[in-house]
mmCIF file with all atom_site columns, C-alpha atoms in Angstrom:
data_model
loop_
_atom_site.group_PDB
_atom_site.id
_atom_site.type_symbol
_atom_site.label_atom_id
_atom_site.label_alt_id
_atom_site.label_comp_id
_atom_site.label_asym_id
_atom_site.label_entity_id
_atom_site.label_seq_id
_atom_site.pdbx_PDB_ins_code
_atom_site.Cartn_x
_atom_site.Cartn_y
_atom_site.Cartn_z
_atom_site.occupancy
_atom_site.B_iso_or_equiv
_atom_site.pdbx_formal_charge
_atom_site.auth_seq_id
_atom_site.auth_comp_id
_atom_site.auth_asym_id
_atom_site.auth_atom_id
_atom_site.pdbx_PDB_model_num
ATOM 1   C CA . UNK A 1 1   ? 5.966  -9.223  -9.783  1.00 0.00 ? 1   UNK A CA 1
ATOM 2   C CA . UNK A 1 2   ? 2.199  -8.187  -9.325  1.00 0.00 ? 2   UNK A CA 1
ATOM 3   C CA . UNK A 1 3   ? -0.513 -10.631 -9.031  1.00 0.00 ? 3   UNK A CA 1
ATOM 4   C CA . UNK A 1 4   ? -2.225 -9.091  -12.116 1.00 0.00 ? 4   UNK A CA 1
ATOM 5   C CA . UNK A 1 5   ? -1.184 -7.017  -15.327 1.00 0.00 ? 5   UNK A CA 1
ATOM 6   C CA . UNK A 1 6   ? -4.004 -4.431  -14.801 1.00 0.00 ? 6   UNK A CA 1
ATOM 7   C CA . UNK A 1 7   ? -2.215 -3.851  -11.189 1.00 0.00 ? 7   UNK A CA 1
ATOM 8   C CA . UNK A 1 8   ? 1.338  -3.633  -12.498 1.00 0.00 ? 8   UNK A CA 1
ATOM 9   C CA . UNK A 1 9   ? -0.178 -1.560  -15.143 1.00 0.00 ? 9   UNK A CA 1
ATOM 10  C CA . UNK A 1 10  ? -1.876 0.901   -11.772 1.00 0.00 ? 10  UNK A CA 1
ATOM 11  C CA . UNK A 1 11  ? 1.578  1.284   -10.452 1.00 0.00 ? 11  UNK A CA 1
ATOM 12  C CA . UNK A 1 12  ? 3.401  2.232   -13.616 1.00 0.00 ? 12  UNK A CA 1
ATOM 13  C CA . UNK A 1 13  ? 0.751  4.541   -15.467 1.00 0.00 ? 13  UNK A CA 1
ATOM 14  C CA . UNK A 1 14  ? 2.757  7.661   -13.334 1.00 0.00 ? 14  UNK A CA 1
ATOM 15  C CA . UNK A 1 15  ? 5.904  7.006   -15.216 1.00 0.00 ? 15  UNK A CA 1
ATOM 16  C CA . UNK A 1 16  ? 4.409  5.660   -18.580 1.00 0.00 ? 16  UNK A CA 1
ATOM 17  C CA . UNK A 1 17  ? 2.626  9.576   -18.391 1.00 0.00 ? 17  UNK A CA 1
ATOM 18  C CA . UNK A 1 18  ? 5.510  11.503  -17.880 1.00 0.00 ? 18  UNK A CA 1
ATOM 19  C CA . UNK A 1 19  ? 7.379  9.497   -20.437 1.00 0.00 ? 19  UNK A CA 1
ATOM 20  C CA . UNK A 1 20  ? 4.848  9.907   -22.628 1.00 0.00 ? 20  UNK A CA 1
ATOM 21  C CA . UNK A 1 21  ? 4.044  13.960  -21.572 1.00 0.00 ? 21  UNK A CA 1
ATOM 22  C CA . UNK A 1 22  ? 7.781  14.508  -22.478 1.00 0.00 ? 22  UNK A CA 1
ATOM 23  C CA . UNK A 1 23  ? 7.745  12.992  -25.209 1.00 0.00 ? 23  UNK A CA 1
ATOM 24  C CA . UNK A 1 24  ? 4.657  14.595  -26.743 1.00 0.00 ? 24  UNK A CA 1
ATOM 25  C CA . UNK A 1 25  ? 5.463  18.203  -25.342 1.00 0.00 ? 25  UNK A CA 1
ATOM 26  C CA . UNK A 1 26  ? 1.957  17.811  -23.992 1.00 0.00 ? 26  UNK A CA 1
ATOM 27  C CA . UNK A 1 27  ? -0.275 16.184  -21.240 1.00 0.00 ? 27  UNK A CA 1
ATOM 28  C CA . UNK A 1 28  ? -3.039 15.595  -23.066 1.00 0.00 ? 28  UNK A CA 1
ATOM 29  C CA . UNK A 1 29  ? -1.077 13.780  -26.391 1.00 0.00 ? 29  UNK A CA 1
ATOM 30  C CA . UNK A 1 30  ? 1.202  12.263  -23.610 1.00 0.00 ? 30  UNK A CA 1
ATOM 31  C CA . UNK A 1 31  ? -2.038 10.984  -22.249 1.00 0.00 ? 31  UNK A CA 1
ATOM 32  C CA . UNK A 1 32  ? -3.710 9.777   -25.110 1.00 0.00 ? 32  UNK A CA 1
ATOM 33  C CA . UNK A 1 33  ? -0.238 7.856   -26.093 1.00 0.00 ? 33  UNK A CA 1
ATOM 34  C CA . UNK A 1 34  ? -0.733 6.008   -22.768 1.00 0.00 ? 34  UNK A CA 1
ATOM 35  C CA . UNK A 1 35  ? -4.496 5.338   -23.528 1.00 0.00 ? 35  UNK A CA 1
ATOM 36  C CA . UNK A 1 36  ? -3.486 3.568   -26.753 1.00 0.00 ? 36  UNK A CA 1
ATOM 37  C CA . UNK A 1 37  ? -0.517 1.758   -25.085 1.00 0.00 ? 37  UNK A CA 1
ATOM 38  C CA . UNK A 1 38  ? -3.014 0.265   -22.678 1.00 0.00 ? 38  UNK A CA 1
ATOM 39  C CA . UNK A 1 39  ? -5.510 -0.834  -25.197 1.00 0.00 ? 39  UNK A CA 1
ATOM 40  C CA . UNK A 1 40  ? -3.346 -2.592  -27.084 1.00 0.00 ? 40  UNK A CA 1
ATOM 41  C CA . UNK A 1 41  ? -1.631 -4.161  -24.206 1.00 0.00 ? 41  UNK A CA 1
ATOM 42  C CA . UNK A 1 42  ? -2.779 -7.683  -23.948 1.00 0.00 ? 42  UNK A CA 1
ATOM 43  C CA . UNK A 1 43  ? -2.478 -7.714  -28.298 1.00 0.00 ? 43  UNK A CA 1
ATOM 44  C CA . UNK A 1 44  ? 1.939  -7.523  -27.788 1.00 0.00 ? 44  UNK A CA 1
ATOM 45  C CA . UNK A 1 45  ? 3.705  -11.095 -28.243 1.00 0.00 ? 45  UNK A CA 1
ATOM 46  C CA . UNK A 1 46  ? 5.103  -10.853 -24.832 1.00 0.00 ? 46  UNK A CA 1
ATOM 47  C CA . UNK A 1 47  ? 3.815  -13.332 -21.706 1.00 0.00 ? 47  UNK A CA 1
ATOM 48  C CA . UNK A 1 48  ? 1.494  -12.093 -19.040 1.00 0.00 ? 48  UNK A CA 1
ATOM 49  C CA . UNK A 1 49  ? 4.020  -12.770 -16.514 1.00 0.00 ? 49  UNK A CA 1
ATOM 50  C CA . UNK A 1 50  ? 6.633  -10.114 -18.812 1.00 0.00 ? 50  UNK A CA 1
ATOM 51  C CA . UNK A 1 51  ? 3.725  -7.907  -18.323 1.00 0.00 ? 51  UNK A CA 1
ATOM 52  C CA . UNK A 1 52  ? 3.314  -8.280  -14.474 1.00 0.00 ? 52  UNK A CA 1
ATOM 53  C CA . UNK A 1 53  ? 6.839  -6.790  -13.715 1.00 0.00 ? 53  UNK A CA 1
ATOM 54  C CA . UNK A 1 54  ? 7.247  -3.247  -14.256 1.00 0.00 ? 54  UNK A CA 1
ATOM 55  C CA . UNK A 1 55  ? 10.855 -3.717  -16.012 1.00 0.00 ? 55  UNK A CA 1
ATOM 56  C CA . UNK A 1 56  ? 8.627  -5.746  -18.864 1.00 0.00 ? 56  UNK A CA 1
ATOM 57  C CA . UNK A 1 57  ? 5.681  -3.434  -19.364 1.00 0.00 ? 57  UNK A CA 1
ATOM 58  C CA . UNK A 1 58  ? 8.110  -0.608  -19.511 1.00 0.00 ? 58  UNK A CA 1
ATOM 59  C CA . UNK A 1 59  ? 10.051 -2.198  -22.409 1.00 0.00 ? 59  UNK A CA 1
ATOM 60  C CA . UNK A 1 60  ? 6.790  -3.073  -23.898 1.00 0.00 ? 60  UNK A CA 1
ATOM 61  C CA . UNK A 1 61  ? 5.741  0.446   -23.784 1.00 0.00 ? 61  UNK A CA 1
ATOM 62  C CA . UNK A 1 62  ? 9.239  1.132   -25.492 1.00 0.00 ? 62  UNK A CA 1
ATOM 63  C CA . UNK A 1 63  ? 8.362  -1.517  -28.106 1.00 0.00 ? 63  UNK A CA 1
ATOM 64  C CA . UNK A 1 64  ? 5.240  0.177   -28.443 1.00 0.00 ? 64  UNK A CA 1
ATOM 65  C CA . UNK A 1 65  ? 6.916  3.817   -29.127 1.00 0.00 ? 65  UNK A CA 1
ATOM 66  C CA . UNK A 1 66  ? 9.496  2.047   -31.127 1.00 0.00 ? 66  UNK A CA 1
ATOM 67  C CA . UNK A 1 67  ? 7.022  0.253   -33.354 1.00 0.00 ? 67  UNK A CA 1
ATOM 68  C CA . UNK A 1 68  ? 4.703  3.961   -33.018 1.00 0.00 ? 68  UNK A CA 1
ATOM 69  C CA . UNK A 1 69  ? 7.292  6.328   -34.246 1.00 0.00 ? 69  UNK A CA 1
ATOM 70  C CA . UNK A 1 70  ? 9.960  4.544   -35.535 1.00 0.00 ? 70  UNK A CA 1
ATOM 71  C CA . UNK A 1 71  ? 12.899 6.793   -36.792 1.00 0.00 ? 71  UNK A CA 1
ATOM 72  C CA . UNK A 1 72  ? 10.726 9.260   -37.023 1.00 0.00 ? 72  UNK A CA 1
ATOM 73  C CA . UNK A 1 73  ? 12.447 12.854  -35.636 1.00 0.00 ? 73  UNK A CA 1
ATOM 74  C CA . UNK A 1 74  ? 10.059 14.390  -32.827 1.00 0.00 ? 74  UNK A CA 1
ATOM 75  C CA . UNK A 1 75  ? 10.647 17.958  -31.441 1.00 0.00 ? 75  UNK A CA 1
ATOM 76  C CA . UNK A 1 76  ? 11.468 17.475  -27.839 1.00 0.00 ? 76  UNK A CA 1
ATOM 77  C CA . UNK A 1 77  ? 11.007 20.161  -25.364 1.00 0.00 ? 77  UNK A CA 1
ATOM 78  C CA . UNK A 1 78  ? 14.236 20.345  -23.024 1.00 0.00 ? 78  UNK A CA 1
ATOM 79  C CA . UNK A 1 79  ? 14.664 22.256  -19.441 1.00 0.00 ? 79  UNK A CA 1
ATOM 80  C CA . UNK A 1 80  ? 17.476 24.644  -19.808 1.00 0.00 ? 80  UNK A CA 1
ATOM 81  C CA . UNK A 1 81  ? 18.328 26.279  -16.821 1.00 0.00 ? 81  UNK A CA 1
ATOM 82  C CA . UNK A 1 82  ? 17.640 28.860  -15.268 1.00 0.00 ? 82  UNK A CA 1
ATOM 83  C CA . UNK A 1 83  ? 14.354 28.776  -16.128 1.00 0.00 ? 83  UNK A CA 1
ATOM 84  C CA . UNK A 1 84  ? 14.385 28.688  -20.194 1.00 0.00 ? 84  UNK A CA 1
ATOM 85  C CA . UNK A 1 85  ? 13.525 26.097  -22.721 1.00 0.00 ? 85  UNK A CA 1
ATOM 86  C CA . UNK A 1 86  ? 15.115 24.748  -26.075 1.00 0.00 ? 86  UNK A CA 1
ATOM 87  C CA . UNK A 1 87  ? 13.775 22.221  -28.951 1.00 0.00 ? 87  UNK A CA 1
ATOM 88  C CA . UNK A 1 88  ? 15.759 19.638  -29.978 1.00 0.00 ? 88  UNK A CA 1
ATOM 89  C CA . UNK A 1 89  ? 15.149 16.748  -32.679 1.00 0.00 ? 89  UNK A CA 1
ATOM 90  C CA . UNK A 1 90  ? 15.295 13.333  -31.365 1.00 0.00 ? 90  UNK A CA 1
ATOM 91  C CA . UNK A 1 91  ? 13.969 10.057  -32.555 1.00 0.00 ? 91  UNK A CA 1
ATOM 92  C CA . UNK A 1 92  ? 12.697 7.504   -29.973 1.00 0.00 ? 92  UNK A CA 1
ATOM 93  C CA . UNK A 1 93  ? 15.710 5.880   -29.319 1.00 0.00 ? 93  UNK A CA 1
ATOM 94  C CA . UNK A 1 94  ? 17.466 8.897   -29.063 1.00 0.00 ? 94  UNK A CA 1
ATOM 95  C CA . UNK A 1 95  ? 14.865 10.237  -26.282 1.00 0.00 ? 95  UNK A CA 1
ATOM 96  C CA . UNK A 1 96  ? 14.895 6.553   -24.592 1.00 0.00 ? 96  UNK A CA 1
ATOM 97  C CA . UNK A 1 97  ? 19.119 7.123   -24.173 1.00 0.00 ? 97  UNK A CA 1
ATOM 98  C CA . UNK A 1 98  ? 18.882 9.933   -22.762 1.00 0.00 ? 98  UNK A CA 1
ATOM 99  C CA . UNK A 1 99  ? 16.261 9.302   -20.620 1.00 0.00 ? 99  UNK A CA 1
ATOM 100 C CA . UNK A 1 100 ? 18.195 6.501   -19.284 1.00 0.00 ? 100 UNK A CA 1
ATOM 101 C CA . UNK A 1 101 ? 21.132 8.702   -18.356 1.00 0.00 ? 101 UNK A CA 1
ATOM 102 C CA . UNK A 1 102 ? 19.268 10.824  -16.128 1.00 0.00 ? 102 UNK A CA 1
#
């Protein structure tokens, strides 16, 4: 747990942007999804001490893209190798699963 939300907040902004970046296809939408996370932060019904641990302002920033996007199809650009790309149609919680099996 870190002493302050802001400073769990320092230490997971790396993987909150390349969640995001994914997500988005793009750095700068990825990053502007991150900027909006952030300033609504402190407005989620979840404790500051949820907040302080980077397992609870990760699912927060799910709840966030949850409550964002919805079940809302996004194109998702996917890695093929060797060295190609391919779109495929996901919703959140279909890019959150297989995130989580990486």
């Amino acid at each position: 747990m870190f002493p302050t939300v802001a400073d769990c907040a320092e230490h997971c902004v790396p993987s909150l942007r390349a969640c995001a970046r994914l997500f988005c296809g793009s750095l700068s939408e990825g990053d502007s999804l991150v900027e909006n996370f952030l300033q609504e932060l402190l407005t989620f019904p979840v404790t500051q001490e949820t907040l302080r641990t980077p397992r609870g302002l990760m699912a927060t920033f799910e709840t966030f893209l949850r409550g964002r996007f919805g079940a809302q199809s996004r194109r998702i650009l996917l890695s093929v190798p060797p060295e190609r790309t391919a779109n495929a149609w996901m919703t959140i919680d279909e890019f959150l699963r297989a995130l989580s099996r990486i």
